[in-house]
mmCIF file of C-alpha atoms and ligand atoms in Angstrom:
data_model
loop_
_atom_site.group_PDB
_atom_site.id
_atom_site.type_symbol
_atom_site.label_atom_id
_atom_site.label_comp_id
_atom_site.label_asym_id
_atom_site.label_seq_id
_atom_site.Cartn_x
_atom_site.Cartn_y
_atom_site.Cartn_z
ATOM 1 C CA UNK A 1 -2.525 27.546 -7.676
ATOM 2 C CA UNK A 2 0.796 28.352 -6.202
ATOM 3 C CA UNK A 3 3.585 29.825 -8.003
ATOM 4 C CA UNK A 4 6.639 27.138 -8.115
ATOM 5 C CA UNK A 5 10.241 27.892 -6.601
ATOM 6 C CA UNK A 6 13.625 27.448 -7.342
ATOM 7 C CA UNK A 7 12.777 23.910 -7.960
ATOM 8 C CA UNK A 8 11.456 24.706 -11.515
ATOM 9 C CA UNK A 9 15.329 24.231 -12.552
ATOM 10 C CA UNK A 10 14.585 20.472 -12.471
ATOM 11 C CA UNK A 11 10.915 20.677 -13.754
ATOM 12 C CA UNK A 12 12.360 22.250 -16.885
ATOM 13 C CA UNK A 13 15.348 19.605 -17.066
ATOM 14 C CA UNK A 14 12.736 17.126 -16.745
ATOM 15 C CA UNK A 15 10.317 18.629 -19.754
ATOM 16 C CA UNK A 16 13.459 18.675 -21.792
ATOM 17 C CA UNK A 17 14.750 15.514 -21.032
ATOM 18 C CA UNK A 18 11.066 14.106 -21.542
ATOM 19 C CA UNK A 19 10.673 16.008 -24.959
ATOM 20 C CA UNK A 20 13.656 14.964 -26.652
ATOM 21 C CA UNK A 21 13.114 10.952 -25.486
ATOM 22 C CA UNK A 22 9.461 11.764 -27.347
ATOM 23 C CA UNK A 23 11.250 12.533 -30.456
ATOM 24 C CA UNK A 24 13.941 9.903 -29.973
ATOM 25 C CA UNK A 25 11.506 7.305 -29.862
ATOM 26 C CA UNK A 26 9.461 8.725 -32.794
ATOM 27 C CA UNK A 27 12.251 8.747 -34.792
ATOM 28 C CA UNK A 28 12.921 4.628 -33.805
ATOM 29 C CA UNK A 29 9.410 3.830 -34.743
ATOM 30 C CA UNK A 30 10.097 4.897 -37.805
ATOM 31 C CA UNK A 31 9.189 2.578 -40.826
ATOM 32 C CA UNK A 32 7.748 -0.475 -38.034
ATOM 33 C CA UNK A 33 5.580 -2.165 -40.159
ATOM 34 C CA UNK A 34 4.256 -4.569 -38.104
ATOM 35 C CA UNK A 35 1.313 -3.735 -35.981
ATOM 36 C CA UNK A 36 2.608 -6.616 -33.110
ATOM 37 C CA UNK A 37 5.818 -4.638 -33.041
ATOM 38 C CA UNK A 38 4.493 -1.034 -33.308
ATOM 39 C CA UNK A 39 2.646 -1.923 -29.988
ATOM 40 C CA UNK A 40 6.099 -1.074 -27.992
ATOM 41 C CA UNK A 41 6.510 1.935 -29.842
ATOM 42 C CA UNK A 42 3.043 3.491 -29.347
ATOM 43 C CA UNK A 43 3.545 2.587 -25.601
ATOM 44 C CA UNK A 44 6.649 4.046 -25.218
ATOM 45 C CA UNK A 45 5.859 7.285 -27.191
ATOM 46 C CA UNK A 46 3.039 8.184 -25.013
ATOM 47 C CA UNK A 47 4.848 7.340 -21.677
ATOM 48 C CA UNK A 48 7.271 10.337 -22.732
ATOM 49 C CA UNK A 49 4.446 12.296 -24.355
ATOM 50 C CA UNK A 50 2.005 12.308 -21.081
ATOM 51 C CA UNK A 51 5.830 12.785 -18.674
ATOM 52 C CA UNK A 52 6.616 15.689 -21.257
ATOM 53 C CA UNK A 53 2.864 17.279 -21.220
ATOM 54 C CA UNK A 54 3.052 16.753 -16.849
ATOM 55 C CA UNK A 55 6.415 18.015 -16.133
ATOM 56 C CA UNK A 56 5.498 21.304 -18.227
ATOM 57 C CA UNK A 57 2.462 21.545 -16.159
ATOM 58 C CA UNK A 58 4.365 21.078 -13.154
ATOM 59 C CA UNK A 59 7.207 23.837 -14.582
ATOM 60 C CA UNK A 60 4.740 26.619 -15.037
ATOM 61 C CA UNK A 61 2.949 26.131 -12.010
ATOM 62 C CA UNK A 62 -0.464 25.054 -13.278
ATOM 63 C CA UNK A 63 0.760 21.377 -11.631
ATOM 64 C CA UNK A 64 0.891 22.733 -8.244
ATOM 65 C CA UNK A 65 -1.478 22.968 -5.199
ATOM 66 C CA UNK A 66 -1.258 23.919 -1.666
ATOM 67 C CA UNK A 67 -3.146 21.721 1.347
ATOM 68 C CA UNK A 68 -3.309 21.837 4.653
ATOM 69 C CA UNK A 69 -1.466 19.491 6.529
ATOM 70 C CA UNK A 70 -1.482 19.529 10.503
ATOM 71 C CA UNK A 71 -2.756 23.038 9.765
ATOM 72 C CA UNK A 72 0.111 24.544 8.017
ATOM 73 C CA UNK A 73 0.386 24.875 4.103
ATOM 74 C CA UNK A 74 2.407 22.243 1.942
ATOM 75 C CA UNK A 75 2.860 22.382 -1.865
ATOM 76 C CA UNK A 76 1.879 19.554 -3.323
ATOM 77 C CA UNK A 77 2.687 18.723 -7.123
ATOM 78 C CA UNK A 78 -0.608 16.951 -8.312
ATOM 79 C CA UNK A 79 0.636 16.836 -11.750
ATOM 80 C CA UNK A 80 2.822 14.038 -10.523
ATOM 81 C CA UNK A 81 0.568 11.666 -9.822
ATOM 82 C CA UNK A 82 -1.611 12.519 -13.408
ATOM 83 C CA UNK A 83 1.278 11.492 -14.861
ATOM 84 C CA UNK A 84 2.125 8.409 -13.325
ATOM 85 C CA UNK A 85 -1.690 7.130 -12.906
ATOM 86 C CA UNK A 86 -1.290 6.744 -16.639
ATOM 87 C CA UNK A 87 2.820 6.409 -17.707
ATOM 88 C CA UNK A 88 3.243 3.591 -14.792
ATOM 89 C CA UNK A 89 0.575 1.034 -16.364
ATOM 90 C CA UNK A 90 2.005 1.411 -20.061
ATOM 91 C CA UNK A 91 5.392 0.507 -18.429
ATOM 92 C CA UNK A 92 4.021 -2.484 -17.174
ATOM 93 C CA UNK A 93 2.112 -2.987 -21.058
ATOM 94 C CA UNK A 94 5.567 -3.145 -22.326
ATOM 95 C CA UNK A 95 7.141 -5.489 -19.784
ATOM 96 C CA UNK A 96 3.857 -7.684 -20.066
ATOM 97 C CA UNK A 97 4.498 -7.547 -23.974
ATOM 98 C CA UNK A 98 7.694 -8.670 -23.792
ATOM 99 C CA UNK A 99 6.716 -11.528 -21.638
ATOM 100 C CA UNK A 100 3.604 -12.202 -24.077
ATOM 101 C CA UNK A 101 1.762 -11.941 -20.713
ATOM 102 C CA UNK A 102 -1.781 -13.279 -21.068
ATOM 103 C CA UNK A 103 -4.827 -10.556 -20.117
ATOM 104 C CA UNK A 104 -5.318 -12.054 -16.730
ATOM 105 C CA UNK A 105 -1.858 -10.924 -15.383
ATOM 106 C CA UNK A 106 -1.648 -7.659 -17.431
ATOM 107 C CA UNK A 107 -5.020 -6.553 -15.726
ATOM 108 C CA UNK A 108 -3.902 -8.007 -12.553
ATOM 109 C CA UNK A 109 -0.582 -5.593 -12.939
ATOM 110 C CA UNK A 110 -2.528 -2.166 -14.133
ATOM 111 C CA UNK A 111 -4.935 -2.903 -10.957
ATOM 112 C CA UNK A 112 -2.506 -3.082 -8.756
ATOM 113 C CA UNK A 113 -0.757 -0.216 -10.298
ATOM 114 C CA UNK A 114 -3.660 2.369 -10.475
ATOM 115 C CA UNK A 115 -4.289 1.064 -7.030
ATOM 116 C CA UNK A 116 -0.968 2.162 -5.566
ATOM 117 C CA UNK A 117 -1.451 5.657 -7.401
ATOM 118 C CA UNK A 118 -4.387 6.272 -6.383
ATOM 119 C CA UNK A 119 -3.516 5.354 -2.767
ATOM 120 C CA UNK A 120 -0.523 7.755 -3.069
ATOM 121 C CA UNK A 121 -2.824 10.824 -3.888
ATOM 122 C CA UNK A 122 -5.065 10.130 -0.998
ATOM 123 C CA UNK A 123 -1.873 10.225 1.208
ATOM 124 C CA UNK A 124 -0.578 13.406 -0.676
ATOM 125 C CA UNK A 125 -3.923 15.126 0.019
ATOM 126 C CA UNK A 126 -4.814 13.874 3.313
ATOM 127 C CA UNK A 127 -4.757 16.552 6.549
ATOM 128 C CA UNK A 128 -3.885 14.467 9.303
ATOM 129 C CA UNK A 129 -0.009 13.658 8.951
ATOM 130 C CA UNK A 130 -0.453 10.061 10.668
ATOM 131 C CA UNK A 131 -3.471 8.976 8.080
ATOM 132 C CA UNK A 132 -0.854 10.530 5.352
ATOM 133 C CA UNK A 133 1.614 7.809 6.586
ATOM 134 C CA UNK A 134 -1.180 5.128 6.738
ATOM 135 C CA UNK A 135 -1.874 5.528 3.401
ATOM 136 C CA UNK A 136 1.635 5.585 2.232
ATOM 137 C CA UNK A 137 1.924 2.100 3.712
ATOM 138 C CA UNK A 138 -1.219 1.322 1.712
ATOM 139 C CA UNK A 139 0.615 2.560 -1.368
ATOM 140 C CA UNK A 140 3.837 0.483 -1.119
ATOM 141 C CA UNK A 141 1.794 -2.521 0.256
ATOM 142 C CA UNK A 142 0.513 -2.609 -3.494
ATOM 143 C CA UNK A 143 3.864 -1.568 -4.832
ATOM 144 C CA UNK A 144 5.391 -4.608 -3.250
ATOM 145 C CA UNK A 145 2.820 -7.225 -4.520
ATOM 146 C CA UNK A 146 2.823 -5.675 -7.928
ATOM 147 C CA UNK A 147 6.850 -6.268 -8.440
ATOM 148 C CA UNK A 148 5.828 -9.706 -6.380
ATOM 149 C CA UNK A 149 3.913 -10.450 -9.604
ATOM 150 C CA UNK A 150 6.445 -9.341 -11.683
ATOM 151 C CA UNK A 151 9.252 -11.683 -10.635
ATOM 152 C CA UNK A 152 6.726 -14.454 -9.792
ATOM 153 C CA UNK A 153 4.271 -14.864 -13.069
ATOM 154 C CA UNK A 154 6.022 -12.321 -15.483
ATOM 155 C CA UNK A 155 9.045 -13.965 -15.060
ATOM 156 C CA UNK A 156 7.892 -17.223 -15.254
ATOM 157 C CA UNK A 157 6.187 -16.008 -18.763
ATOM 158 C CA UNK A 158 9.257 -14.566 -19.601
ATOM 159 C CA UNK A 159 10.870 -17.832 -19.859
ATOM 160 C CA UNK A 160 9.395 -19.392 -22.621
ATOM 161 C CA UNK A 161 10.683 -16.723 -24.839
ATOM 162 C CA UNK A 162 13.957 -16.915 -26.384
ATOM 163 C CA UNK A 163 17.244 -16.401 -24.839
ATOM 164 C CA UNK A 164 17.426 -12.919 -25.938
ATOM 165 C CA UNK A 165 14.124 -11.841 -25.424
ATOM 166 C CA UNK A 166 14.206 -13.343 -21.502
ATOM 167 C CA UNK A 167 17.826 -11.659 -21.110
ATOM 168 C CA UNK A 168 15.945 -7.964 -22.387
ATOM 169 C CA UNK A 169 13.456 -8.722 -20.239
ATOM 170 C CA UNK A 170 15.626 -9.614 -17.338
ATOM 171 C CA UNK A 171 17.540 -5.985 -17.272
ATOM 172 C CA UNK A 172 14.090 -4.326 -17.983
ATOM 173 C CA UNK A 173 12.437 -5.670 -14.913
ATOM 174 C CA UNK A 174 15.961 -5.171 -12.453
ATOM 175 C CA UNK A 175 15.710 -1.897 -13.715
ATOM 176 C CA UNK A 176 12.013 -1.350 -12.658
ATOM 177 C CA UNK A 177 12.083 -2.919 -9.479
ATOM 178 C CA UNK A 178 15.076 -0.974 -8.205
ATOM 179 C CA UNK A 179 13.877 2.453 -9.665
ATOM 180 C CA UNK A 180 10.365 1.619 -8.225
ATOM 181 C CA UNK A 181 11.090 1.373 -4.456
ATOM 182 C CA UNK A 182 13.081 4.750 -4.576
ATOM 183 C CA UNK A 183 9.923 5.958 -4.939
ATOM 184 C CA UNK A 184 7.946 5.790 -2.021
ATOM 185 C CA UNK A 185 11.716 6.146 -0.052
ATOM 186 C CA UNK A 186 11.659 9.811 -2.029
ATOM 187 C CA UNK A 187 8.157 10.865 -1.091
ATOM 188 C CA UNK A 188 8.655 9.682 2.667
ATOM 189 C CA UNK A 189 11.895 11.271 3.207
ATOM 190 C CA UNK A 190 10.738 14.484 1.362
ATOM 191 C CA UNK A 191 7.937 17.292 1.857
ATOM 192 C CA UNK A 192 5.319 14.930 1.665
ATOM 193 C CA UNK A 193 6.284 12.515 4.226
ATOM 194 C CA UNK A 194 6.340 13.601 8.058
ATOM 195 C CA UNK A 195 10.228 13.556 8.495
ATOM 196 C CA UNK A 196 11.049 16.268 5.967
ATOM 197 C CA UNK A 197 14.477 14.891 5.359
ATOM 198 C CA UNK A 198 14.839 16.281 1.852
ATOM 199 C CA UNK A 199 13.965 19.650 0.782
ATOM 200 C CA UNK A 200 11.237 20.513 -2.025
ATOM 201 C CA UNK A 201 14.423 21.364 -4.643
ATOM 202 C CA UNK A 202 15.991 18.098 -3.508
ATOM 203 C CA UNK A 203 12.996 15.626 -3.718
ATOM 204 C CA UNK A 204 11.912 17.440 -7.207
ATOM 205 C CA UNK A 205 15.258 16.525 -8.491
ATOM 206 C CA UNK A 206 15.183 13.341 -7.298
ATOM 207 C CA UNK A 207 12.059 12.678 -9.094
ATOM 208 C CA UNK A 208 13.288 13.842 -12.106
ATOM 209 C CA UNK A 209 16.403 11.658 -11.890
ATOM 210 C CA UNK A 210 14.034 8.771 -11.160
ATOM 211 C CA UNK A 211 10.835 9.331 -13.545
ATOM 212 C CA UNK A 212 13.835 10.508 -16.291
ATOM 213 C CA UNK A 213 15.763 6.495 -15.863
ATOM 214 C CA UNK A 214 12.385 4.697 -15.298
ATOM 215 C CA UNK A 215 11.369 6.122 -18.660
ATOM 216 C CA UNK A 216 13.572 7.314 -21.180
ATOM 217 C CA UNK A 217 16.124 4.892 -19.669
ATOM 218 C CA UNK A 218 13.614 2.334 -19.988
ATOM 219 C CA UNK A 219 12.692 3.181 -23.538
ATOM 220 C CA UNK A 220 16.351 3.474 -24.546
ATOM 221 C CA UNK A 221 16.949 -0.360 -23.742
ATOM 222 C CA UNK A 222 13.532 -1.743 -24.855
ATOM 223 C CA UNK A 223 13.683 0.209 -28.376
ATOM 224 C CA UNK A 224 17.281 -0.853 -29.088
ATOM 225 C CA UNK A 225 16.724 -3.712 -30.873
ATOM 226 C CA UNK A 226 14.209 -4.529 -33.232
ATOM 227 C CA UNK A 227 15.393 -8.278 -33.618
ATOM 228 C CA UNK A 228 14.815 -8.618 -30.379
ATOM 229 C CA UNK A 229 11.271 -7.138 -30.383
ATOM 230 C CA UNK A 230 10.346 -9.117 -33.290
ATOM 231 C CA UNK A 231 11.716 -12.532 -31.746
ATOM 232 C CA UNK A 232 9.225 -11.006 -28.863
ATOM 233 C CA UNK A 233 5.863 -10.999 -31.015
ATOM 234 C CA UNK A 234 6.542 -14.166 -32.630
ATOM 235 C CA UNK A 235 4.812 -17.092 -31.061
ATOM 236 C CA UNK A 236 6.892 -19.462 -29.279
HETATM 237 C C1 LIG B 1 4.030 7.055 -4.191
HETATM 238 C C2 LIG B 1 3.623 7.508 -2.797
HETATM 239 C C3 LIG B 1 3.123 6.541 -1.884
HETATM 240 C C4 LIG B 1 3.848 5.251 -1.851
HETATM 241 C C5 LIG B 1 4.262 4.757 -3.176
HETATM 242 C C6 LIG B 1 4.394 5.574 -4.273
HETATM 243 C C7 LIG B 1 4.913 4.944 -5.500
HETATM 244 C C8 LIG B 1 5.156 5.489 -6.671
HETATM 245 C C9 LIG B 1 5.760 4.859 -7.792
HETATM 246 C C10 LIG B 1 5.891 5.615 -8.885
HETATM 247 C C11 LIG B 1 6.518 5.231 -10.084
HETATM 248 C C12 LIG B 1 6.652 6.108 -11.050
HETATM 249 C C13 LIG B 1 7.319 5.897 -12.282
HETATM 250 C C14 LIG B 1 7.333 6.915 -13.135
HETATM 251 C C15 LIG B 1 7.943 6.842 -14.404
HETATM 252 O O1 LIG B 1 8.587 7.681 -14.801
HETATM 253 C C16 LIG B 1 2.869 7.344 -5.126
HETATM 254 C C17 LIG B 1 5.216 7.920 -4.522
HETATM 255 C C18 LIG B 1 4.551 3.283 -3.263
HETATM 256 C C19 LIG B 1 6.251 3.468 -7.727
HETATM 257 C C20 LIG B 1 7.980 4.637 -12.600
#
């Protein structure tokens, strides 16, 4: 365990931020009767839950590990990646909701998803900086095919929805696919990545900006209306 820097300023924003989208949404799902509808809200609530839970993790240090990399120490956040192994595929639950995705491309999205994660630890852990980049490209490989099958089939499910349900679902997915790819950009310019562009206090509050407007963002516009969510869970 290492003991986290100056950088904790934005771990704390971020377990703040987190914590008070928890109680937001909480307090939304309030009286939801309908177990079709309550679906969004018990997404939602544990995206910002598990982000809360992470980025206080991350905050007090417990989050944070050194390795080795071309022989010289680098902090790595692990908590990060806990986080968003979990919070990334119950984004894609509530986009594939909204769709009224069938199973086939909901699975095909979380495997994708846990795919790119997973790849993304292996390149946080690995030693040898140029297998760190490999498996980067790995990473956003997946990343790209997943939003691939987001504006392909989603999309295309989307449609047959009503015109405000497709328009909700429209932002929703612009949203994700441009917050998405500053992802990878982040971690590649940053500590992790080989060109070590951005500082640690820079990429961490980049990360919060990001994982802060990919989720309570996010939340904010799916949870807004309820019409909207209701014209979503009736058949079409
Ligand atoms: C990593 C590193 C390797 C390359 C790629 C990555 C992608 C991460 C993404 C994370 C999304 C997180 C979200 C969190 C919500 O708050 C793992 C950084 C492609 C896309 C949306």
């Amino acid at each position: 365990m290492a003991t986290p820097g100056a950088e904790s300023l934005w771990l704390w924003i971020g377990t703040l931020g987190m914590t008070v989208g928890t109680l937001y949404f909480i307090g939304r799902g309030r009286g939801v009767r309908d177990p079709e509808m309550q679906k969004f809200y018990i997404a939602t609530i544990f995206i910002t839950t598990i982000a809360a839970s992470m980025y206080l993790l991350m905050a007090t240090g417990f989050g944070l590990i050194q390795v080795n990399v071309a022989g010289e120490p680098l902090d790595i956040y692990w908590a990060r990646y806990a986080d968003w192994v979990f919070t990334t595929p119950l984004l894609l639950f509530d986009l594939a909701l909204l769709a009224g995705a069938n199973r086939n491309t909901i699975a095909t999205l979380v495997g994708l998803d846990v795919f790119m994660i997973a790849t993304g630890v292996i390149a946080a852990l690995e030693p040898t900086p140029a297998y760190r980049i490999l498996w980067w490209g790995i990473s956003t490989g997946a990343l790209l095919v997943l939003l691939y099958v987001l504006v392909g089939t989603l999309s295309e499910q989307a449609r047959t929805k009503s015109a405000e349900v497709a328009s909700l679902f429209g932002t929703l997915r612009n949203l994700t696919i441009a917050l998405w790819l500053l992802y990878p950009v982040v971690w590649i310019l940053g500590t992790e990545g080989t060109i070590g562009v951005l500082p640690l206090y820079w990429e961490t509050a980049a990360f919060m900006v990001l994982d802060l407007s990919a989720k309570v963002g996010f939340g904010v516009l799916l949870l807004r209306s309820r019409s909207v969510l209701e014209a979503a869970t009736k058949p079409t």
